[in-house]
Coordinates of N, CA, C and O in Angstrom, one line a residue:
X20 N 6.3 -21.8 46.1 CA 6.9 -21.8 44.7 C 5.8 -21.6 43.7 O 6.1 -20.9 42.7
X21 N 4.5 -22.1 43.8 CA 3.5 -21.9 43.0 C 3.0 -20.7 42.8 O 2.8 -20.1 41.8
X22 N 2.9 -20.3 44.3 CA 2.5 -18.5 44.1 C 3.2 -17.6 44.0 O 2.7 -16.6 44.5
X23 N 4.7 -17.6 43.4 CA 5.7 -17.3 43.2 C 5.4 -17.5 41.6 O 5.0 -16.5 41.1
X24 N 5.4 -18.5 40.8 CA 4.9 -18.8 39.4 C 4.1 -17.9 39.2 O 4.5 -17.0 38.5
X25 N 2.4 -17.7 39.9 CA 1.7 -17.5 39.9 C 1.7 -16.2 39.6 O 1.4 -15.9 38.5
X26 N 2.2 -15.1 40.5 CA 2.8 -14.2 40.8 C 3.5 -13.5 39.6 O 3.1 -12.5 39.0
X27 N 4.6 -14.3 39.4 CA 5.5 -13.9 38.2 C 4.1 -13.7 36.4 O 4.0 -12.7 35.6
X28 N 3.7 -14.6 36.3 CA 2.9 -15.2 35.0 C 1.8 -14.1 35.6 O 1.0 -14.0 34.6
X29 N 1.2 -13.2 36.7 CA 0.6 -12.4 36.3 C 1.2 -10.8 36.2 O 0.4 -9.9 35.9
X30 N 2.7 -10.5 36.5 CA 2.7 -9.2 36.1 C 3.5 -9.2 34.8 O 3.5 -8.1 34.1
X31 N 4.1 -10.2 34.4 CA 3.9 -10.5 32.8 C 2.7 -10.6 31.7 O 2.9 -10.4 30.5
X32 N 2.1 -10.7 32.1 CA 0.5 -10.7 31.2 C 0.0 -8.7 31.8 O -0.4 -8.0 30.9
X33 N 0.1 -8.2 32.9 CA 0.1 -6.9 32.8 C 0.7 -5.8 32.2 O 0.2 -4.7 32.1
X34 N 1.9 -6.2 31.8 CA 3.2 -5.8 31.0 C 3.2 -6.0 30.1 O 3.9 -5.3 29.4
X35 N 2.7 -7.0 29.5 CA 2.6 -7.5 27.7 C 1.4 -6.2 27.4 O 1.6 -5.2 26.7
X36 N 0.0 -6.5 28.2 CA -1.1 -5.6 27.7 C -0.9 -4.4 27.8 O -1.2 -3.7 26.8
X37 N -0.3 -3.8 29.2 CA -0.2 -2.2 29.2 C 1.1 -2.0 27.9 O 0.7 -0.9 27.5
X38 N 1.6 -2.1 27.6 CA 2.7 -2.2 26.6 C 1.9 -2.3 25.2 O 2.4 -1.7 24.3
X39 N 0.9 -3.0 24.9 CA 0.6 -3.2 23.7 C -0.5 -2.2 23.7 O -1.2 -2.2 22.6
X40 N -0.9 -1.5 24.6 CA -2.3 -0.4 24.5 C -1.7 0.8 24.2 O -2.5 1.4 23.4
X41 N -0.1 1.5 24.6 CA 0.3 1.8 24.3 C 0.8 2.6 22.7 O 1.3 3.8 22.6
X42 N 0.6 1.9 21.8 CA 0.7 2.2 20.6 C -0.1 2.9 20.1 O -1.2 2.5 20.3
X43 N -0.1 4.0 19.4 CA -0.6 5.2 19.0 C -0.9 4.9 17.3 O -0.6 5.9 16.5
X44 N -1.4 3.7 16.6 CA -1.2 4.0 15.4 C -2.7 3.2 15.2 O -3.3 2.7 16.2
X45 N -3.2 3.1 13.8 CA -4.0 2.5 13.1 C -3.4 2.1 11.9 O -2.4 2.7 11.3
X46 N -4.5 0.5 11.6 CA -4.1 -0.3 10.7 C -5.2 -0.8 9.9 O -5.8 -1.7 10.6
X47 N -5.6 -0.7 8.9 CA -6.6 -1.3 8.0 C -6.0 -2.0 6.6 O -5.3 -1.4 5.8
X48 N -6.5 -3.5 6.3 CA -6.2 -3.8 5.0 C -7.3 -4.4 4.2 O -8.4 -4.8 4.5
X49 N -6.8 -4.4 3.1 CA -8.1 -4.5 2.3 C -7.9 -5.3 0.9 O -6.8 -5.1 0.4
X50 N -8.5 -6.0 0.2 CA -7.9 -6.8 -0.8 C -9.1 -6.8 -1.7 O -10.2 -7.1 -1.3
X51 N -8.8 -6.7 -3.0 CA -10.1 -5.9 -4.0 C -9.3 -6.8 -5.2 O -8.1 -7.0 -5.3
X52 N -10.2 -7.1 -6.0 CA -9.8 -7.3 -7.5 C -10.4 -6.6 -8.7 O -11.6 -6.4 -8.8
X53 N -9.4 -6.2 -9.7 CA -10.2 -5.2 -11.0 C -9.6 -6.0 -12.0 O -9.3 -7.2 -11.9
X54 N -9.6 -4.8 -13.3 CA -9.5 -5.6 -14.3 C -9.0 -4.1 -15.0 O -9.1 -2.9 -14.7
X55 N -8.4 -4.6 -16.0 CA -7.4 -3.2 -17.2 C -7.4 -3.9 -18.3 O -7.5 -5.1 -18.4
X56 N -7.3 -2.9 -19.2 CA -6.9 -2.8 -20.4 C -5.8 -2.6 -21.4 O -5.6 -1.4 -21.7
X57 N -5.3 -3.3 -21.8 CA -3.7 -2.8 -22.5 C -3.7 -3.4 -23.8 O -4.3 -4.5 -24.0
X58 N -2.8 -2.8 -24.8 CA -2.8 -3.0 -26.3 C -1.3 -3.9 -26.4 O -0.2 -3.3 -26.2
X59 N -1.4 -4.9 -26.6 CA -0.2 -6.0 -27.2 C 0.4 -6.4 -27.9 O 0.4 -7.6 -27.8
X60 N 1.2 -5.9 -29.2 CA 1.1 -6.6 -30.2 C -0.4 -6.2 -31.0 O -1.2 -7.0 -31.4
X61 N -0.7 -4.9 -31.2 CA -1.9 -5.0 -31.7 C -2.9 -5.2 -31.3 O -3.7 -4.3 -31.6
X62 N -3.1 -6.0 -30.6 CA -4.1 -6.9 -29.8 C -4.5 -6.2 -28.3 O -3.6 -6.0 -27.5
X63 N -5.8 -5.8 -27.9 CA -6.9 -5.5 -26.7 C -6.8 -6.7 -26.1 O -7.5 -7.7 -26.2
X64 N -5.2 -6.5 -24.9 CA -6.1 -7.7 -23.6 C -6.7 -7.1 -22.3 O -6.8 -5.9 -22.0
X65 N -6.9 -7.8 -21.9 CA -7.5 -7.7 -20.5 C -7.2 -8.5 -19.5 O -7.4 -9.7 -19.4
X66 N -6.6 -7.5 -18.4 CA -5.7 -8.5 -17.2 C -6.7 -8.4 -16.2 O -7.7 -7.7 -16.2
X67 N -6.2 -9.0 -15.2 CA -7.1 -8.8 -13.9 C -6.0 -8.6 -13.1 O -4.9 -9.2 -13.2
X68 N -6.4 -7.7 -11.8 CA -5.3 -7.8 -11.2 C -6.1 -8.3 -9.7 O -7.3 -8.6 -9.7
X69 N -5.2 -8.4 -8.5 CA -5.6 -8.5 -7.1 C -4.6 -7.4 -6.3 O -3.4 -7.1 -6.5
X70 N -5.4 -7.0 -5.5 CA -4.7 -5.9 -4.7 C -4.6 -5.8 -3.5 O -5.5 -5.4 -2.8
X71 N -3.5 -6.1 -3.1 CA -3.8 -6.1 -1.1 C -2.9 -4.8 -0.3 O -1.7 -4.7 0.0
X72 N -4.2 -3.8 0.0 CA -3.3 -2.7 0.6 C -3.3 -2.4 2.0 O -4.4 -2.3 2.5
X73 N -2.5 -2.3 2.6 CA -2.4 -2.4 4.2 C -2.1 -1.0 4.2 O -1.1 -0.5 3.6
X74 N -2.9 -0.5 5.0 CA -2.9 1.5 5.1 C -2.6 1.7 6.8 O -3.3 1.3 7.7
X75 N -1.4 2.3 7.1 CA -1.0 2.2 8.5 C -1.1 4.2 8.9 O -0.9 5.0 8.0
X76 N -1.3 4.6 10.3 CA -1.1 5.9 10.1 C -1.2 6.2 11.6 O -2.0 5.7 12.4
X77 N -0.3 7.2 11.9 CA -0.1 7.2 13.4 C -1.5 8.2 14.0 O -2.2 9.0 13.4
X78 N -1.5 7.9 15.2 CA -2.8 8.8 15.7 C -1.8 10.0 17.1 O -1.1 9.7 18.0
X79 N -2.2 10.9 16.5 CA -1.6 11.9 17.5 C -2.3 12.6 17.7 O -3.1 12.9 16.8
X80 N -2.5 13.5 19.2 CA -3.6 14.5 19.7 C -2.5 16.1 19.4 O -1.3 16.1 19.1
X81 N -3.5 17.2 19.6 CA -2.9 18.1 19.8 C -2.5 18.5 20.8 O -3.3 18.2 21.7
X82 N -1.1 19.5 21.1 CA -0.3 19.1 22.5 C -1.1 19.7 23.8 O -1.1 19.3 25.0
X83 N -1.7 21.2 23.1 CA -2.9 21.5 24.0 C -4.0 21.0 24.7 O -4.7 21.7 25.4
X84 N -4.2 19.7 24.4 CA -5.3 19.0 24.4 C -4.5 17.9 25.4 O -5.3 17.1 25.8
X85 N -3.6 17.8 25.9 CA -3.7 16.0 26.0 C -4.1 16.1 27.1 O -4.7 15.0 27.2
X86 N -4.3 16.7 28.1 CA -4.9 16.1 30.1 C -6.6 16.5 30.0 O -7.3 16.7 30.9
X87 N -6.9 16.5 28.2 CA -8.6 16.6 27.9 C -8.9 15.6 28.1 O -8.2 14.6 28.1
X88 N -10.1 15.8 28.2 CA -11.1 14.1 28.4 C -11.5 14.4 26.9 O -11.8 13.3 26.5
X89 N -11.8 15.5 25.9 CA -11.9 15.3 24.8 C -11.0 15.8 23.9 O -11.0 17.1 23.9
X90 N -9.8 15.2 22.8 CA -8.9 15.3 22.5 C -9.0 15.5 21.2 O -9.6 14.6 20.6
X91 N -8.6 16.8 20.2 CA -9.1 16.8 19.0 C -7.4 16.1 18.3 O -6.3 16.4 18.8
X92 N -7.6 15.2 17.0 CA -6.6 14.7 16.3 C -6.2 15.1 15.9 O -6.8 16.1 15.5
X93 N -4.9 15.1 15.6 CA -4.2 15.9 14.3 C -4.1 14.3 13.4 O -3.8 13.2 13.7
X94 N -4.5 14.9 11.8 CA -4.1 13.7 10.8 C -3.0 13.7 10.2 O -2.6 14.7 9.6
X95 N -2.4 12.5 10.4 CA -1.0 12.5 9.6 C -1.1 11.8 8.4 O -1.9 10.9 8.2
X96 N -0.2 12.1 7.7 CA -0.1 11.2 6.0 C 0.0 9.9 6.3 O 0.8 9.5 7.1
X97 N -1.0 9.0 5.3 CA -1.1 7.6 5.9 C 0.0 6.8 4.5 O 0.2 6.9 3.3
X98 N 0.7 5.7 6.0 CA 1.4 5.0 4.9 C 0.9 3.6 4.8 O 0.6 2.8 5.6
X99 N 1.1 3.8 2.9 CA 0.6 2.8 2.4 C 1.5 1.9 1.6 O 2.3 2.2 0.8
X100 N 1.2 0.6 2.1 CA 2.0 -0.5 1.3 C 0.6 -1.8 0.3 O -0.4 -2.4 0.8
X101 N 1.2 -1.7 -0.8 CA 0.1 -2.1 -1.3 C 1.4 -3.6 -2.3 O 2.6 -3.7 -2.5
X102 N 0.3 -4.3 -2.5 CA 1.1 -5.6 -2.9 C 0.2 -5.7 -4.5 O -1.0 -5.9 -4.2
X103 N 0.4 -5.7 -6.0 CA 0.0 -6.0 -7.0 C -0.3 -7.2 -7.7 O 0.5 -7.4 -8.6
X104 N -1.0 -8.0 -7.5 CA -0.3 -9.3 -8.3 C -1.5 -9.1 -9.6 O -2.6 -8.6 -9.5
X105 N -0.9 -9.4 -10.4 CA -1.0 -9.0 -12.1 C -1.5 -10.8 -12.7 O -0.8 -11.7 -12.3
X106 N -2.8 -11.0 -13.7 CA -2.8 -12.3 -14.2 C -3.0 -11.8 -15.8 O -4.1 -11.3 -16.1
X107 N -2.2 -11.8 -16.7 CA -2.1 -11.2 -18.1 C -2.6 -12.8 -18.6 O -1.5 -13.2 -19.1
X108 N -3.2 -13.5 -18.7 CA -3.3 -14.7 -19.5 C -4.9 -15.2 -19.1 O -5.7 -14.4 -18.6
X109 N -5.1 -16.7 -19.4 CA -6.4 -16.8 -19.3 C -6.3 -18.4 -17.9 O -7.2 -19.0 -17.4
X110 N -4.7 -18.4 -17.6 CA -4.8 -19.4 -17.1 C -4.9 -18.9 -15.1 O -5.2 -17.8 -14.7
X111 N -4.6 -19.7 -14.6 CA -5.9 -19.1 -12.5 C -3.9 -19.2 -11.9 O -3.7 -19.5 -10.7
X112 N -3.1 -19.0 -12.5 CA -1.7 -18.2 -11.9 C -1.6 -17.0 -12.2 O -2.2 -16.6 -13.1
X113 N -0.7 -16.0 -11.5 CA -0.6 -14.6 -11.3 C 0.6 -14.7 -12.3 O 1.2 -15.8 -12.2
X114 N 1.2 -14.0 -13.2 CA 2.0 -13.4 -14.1 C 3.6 -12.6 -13.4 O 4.8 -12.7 -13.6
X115 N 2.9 -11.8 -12.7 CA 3.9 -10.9 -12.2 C 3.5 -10.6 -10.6 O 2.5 -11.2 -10.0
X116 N 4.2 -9.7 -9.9 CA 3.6 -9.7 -8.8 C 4.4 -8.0 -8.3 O 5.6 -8.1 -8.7
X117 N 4.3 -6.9 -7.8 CA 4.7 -5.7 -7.5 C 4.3 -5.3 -6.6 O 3.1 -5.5 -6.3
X118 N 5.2 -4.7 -5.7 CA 4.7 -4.8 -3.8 C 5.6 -3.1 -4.2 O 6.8 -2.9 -4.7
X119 N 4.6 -2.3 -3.8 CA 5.5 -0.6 -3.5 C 4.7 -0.2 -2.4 O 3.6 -0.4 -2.0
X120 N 5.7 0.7 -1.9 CA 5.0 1.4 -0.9 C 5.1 3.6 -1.4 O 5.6 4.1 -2.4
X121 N 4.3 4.0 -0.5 CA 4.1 5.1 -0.5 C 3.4 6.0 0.7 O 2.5 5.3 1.4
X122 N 3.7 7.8 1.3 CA 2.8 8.0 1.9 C 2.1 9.2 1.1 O 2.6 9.9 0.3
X123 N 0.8 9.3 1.6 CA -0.4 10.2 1.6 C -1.1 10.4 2.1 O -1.3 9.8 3.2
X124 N -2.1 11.5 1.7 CA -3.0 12.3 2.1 C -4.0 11.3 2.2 O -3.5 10.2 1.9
X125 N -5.5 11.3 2.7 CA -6.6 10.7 2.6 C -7.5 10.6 0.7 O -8.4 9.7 0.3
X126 N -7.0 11.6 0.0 CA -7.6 11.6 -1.3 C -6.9 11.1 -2.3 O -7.5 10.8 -3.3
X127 N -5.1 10.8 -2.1 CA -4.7 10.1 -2.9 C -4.7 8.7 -2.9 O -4.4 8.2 -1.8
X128 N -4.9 7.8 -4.1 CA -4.6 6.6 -4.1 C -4.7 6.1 -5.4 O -5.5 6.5 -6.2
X129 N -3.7 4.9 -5.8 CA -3.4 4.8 -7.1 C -2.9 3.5 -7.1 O -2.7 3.1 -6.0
X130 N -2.5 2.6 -7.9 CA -1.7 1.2 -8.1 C -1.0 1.5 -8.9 O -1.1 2.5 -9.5
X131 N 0.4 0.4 -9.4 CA 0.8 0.2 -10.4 C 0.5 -1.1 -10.9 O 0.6 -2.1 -10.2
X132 N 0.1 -1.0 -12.6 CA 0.0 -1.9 -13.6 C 0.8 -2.3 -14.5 O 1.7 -1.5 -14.8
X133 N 0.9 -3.6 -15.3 CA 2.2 -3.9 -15.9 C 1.5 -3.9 -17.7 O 0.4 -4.3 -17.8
X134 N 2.4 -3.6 -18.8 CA 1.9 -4.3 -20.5 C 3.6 -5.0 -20.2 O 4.4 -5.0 -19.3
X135 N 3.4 -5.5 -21.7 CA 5.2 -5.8 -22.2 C 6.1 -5.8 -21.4 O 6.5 -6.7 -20.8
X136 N 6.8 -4.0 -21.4 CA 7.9 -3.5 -21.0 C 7.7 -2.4 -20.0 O 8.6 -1.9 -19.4
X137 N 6.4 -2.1 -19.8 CA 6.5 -0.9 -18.8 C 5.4 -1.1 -17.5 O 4.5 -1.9 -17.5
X138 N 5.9 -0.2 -16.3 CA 5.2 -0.7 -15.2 C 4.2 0.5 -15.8 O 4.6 1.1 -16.9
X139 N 3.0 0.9 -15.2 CA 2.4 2.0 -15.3 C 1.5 2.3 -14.0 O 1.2 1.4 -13.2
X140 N 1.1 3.5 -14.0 CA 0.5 3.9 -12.7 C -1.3 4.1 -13.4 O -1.6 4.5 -14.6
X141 N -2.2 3.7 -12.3 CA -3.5 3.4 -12.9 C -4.7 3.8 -11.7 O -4.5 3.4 -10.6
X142 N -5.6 4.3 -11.8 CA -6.2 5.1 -10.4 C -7.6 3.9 -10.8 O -7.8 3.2 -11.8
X143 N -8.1 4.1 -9.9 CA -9.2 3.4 -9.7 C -10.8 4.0 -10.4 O -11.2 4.9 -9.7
X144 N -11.4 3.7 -11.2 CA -12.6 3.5 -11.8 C -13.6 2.8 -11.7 O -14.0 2.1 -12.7
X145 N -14.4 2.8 -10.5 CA -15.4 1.7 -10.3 C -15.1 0.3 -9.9 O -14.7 0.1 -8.8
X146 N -15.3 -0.9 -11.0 CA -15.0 -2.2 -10.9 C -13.4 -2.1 -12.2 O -12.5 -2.9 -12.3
X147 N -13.6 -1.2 -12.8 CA -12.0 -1.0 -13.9 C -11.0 0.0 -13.4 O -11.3 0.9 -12.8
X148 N -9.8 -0.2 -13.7 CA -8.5 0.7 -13.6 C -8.2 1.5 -14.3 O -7.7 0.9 -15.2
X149 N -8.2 2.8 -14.6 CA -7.9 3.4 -15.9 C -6.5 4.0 -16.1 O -6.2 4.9 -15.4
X150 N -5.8 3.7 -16.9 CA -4.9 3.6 -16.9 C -4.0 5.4 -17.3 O -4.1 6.0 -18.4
X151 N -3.1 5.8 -16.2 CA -2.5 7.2 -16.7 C -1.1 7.2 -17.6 O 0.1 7.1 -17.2
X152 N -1.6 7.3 -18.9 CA -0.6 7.7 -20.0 C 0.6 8.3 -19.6 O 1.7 7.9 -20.1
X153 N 0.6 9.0 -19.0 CA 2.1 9.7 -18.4 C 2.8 9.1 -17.6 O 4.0 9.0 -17.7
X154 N 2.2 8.8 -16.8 CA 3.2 7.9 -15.7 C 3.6 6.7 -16.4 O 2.9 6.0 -17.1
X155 N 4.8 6.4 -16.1 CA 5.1 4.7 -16.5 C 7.1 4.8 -16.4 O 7.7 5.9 -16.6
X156 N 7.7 3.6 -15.9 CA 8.6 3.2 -15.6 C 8.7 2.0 -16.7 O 7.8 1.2 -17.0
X157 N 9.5 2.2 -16.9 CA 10.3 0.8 -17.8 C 10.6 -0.2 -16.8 O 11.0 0.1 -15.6
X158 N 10.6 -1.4 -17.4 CA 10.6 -2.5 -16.2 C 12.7 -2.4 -16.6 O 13.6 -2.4 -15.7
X159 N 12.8 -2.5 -17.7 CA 14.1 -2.8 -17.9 C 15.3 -1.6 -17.3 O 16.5 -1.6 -17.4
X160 N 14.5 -0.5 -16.5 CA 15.0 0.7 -16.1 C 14.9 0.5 -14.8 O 15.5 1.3 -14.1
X161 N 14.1 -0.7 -14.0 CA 14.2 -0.9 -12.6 C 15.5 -1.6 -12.1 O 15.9 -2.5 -12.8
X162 N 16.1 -1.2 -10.7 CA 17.0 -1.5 -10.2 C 16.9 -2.7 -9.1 O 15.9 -3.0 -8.5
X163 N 17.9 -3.2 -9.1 CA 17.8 -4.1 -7.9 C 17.5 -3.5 -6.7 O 16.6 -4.0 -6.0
X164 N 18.1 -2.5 -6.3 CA 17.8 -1.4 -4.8 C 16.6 -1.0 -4.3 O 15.8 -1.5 -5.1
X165 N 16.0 -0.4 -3.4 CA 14.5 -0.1 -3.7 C 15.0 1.8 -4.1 O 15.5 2.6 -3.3
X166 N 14.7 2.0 -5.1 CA 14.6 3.6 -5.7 C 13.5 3.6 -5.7 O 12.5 2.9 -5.8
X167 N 13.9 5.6 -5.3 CA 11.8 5.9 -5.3 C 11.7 6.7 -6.6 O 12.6 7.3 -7.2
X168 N 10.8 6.6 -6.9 CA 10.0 7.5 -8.0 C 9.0 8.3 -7.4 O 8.5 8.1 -6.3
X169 N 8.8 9.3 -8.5 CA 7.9 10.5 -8.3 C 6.8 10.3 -9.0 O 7.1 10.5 -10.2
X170 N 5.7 10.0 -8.9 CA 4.5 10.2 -9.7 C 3.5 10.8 -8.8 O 3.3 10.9 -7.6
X171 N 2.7 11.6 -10.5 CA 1.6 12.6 -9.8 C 0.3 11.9 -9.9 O 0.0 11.2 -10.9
X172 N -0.4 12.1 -8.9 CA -1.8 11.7 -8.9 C -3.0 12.3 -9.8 O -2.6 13.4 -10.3
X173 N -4.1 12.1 -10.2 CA -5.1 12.9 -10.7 C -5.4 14.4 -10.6 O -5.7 15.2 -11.5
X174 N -5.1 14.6 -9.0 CA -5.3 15.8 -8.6 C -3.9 16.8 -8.6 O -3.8 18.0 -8.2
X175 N -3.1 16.0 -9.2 CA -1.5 17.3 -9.6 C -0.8 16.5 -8.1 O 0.4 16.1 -8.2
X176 N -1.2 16.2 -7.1 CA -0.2 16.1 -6.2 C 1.2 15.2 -6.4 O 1.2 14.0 -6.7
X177 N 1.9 15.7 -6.4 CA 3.2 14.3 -6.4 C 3.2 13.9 -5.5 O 3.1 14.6 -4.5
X178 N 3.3 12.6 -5.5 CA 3.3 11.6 -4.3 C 4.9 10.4 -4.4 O 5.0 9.5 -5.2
X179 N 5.8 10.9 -3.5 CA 7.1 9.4 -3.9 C 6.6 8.2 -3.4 O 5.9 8.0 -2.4
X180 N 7.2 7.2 -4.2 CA 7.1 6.0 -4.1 C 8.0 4.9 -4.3 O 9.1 5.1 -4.9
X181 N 7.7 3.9 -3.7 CA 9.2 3.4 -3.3 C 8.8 2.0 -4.1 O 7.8 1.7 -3.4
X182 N 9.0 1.0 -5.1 CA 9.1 -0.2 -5.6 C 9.6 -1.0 -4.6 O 10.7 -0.5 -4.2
X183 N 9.4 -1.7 -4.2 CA 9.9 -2.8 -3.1 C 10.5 -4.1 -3.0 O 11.3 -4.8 -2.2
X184 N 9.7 -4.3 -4.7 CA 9.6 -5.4 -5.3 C 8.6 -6.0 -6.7 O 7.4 -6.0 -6.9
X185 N 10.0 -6.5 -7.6 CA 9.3 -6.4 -8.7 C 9.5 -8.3 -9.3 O 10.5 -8.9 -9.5
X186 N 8.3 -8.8 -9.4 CA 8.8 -10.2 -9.7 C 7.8 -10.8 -11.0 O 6.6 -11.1 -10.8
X187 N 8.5 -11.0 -12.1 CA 7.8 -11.7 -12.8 C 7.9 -13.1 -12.9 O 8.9 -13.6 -12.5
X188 N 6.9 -13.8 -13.4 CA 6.6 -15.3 -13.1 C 6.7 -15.9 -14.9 O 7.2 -17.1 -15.2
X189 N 6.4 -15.3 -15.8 CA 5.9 -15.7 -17.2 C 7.5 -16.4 -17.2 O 7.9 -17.1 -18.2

């Protein structure tokens, strides 16, 4: 009966691992904090935000290639889910919080930022965010549903994106 247990508990542990080697994808995440600028009432504040983006993207060979011992990749558009949390005040809680996803190329990437009434889209500048005037969603124009929007990146590309989740705390 033991080597019957035995037995069993080892081609289950060969079947968990060959089964989980199996998967053809990559996964990287990464969590950064910056800082923006926005006009209030008059008033220059400065928020900080936190950013946690998990970049997933499948790995596929070319079909001529596969019984190679050396296999050239094909790159596919990586999808990204990125999570915003927003602190507009001076006190150590998060304000708002905006979780969207999106896919792309390797050269696009971008966040969304919040003022007042509007979400806004903001590309990255060093240790600051700079913020793109044209892009922007009204919070009071978001749906309960997840709807995608279209915004273009720096380089002209449109990129859709999907809001996931929009939660303010104030």
């Amino acid at each position: 009966m033991k080597s019957i247990k035995i037995l069993f508990s080892t081609i289950l542990m060969f079947t968990a691992t060959s089964m989980l080697a199996q998967e053809n994808s990559e996964m990287t995440s990464e969590t950064t904090e910056k800082t923006y600028e926005v006009y209030a009432n008059g008033k220059l504040i400065k928020n900080s935000v936190k950013i946690n983006t998990m970049v997933s993207r499948d790995v596929l060979i070319e079909e001529e290639d596969e019984n190679k011992l050396n296999q050239d990749r094909v790159f596919q558009k990586k999808n990204v889910m990125k999570t915003v949390k927003i602190d507009s005040d001076k006190d150590n809680a998060y304000d708002e919080i905006i979780k969207f996803r999106y896919r792309a190329d390797d050269r696009s990437d971008f966040m969304l930022v919040t003022n007042d009434d509007e979400i806004m889209v903001a590309i990255d500048n060093g240790d600051k965010l700079e913020i793109v005037k044209s892009e922007s969603i009204y919070k009071s124009n978001l749906k309960s549903n997840k709807e995608s929007y279209v915004v273009t990146d720096d380089k002209g590309n449109e990129i859709e994106l999907y809001i996931e989740e929009y939660k303010s705390m104030k």
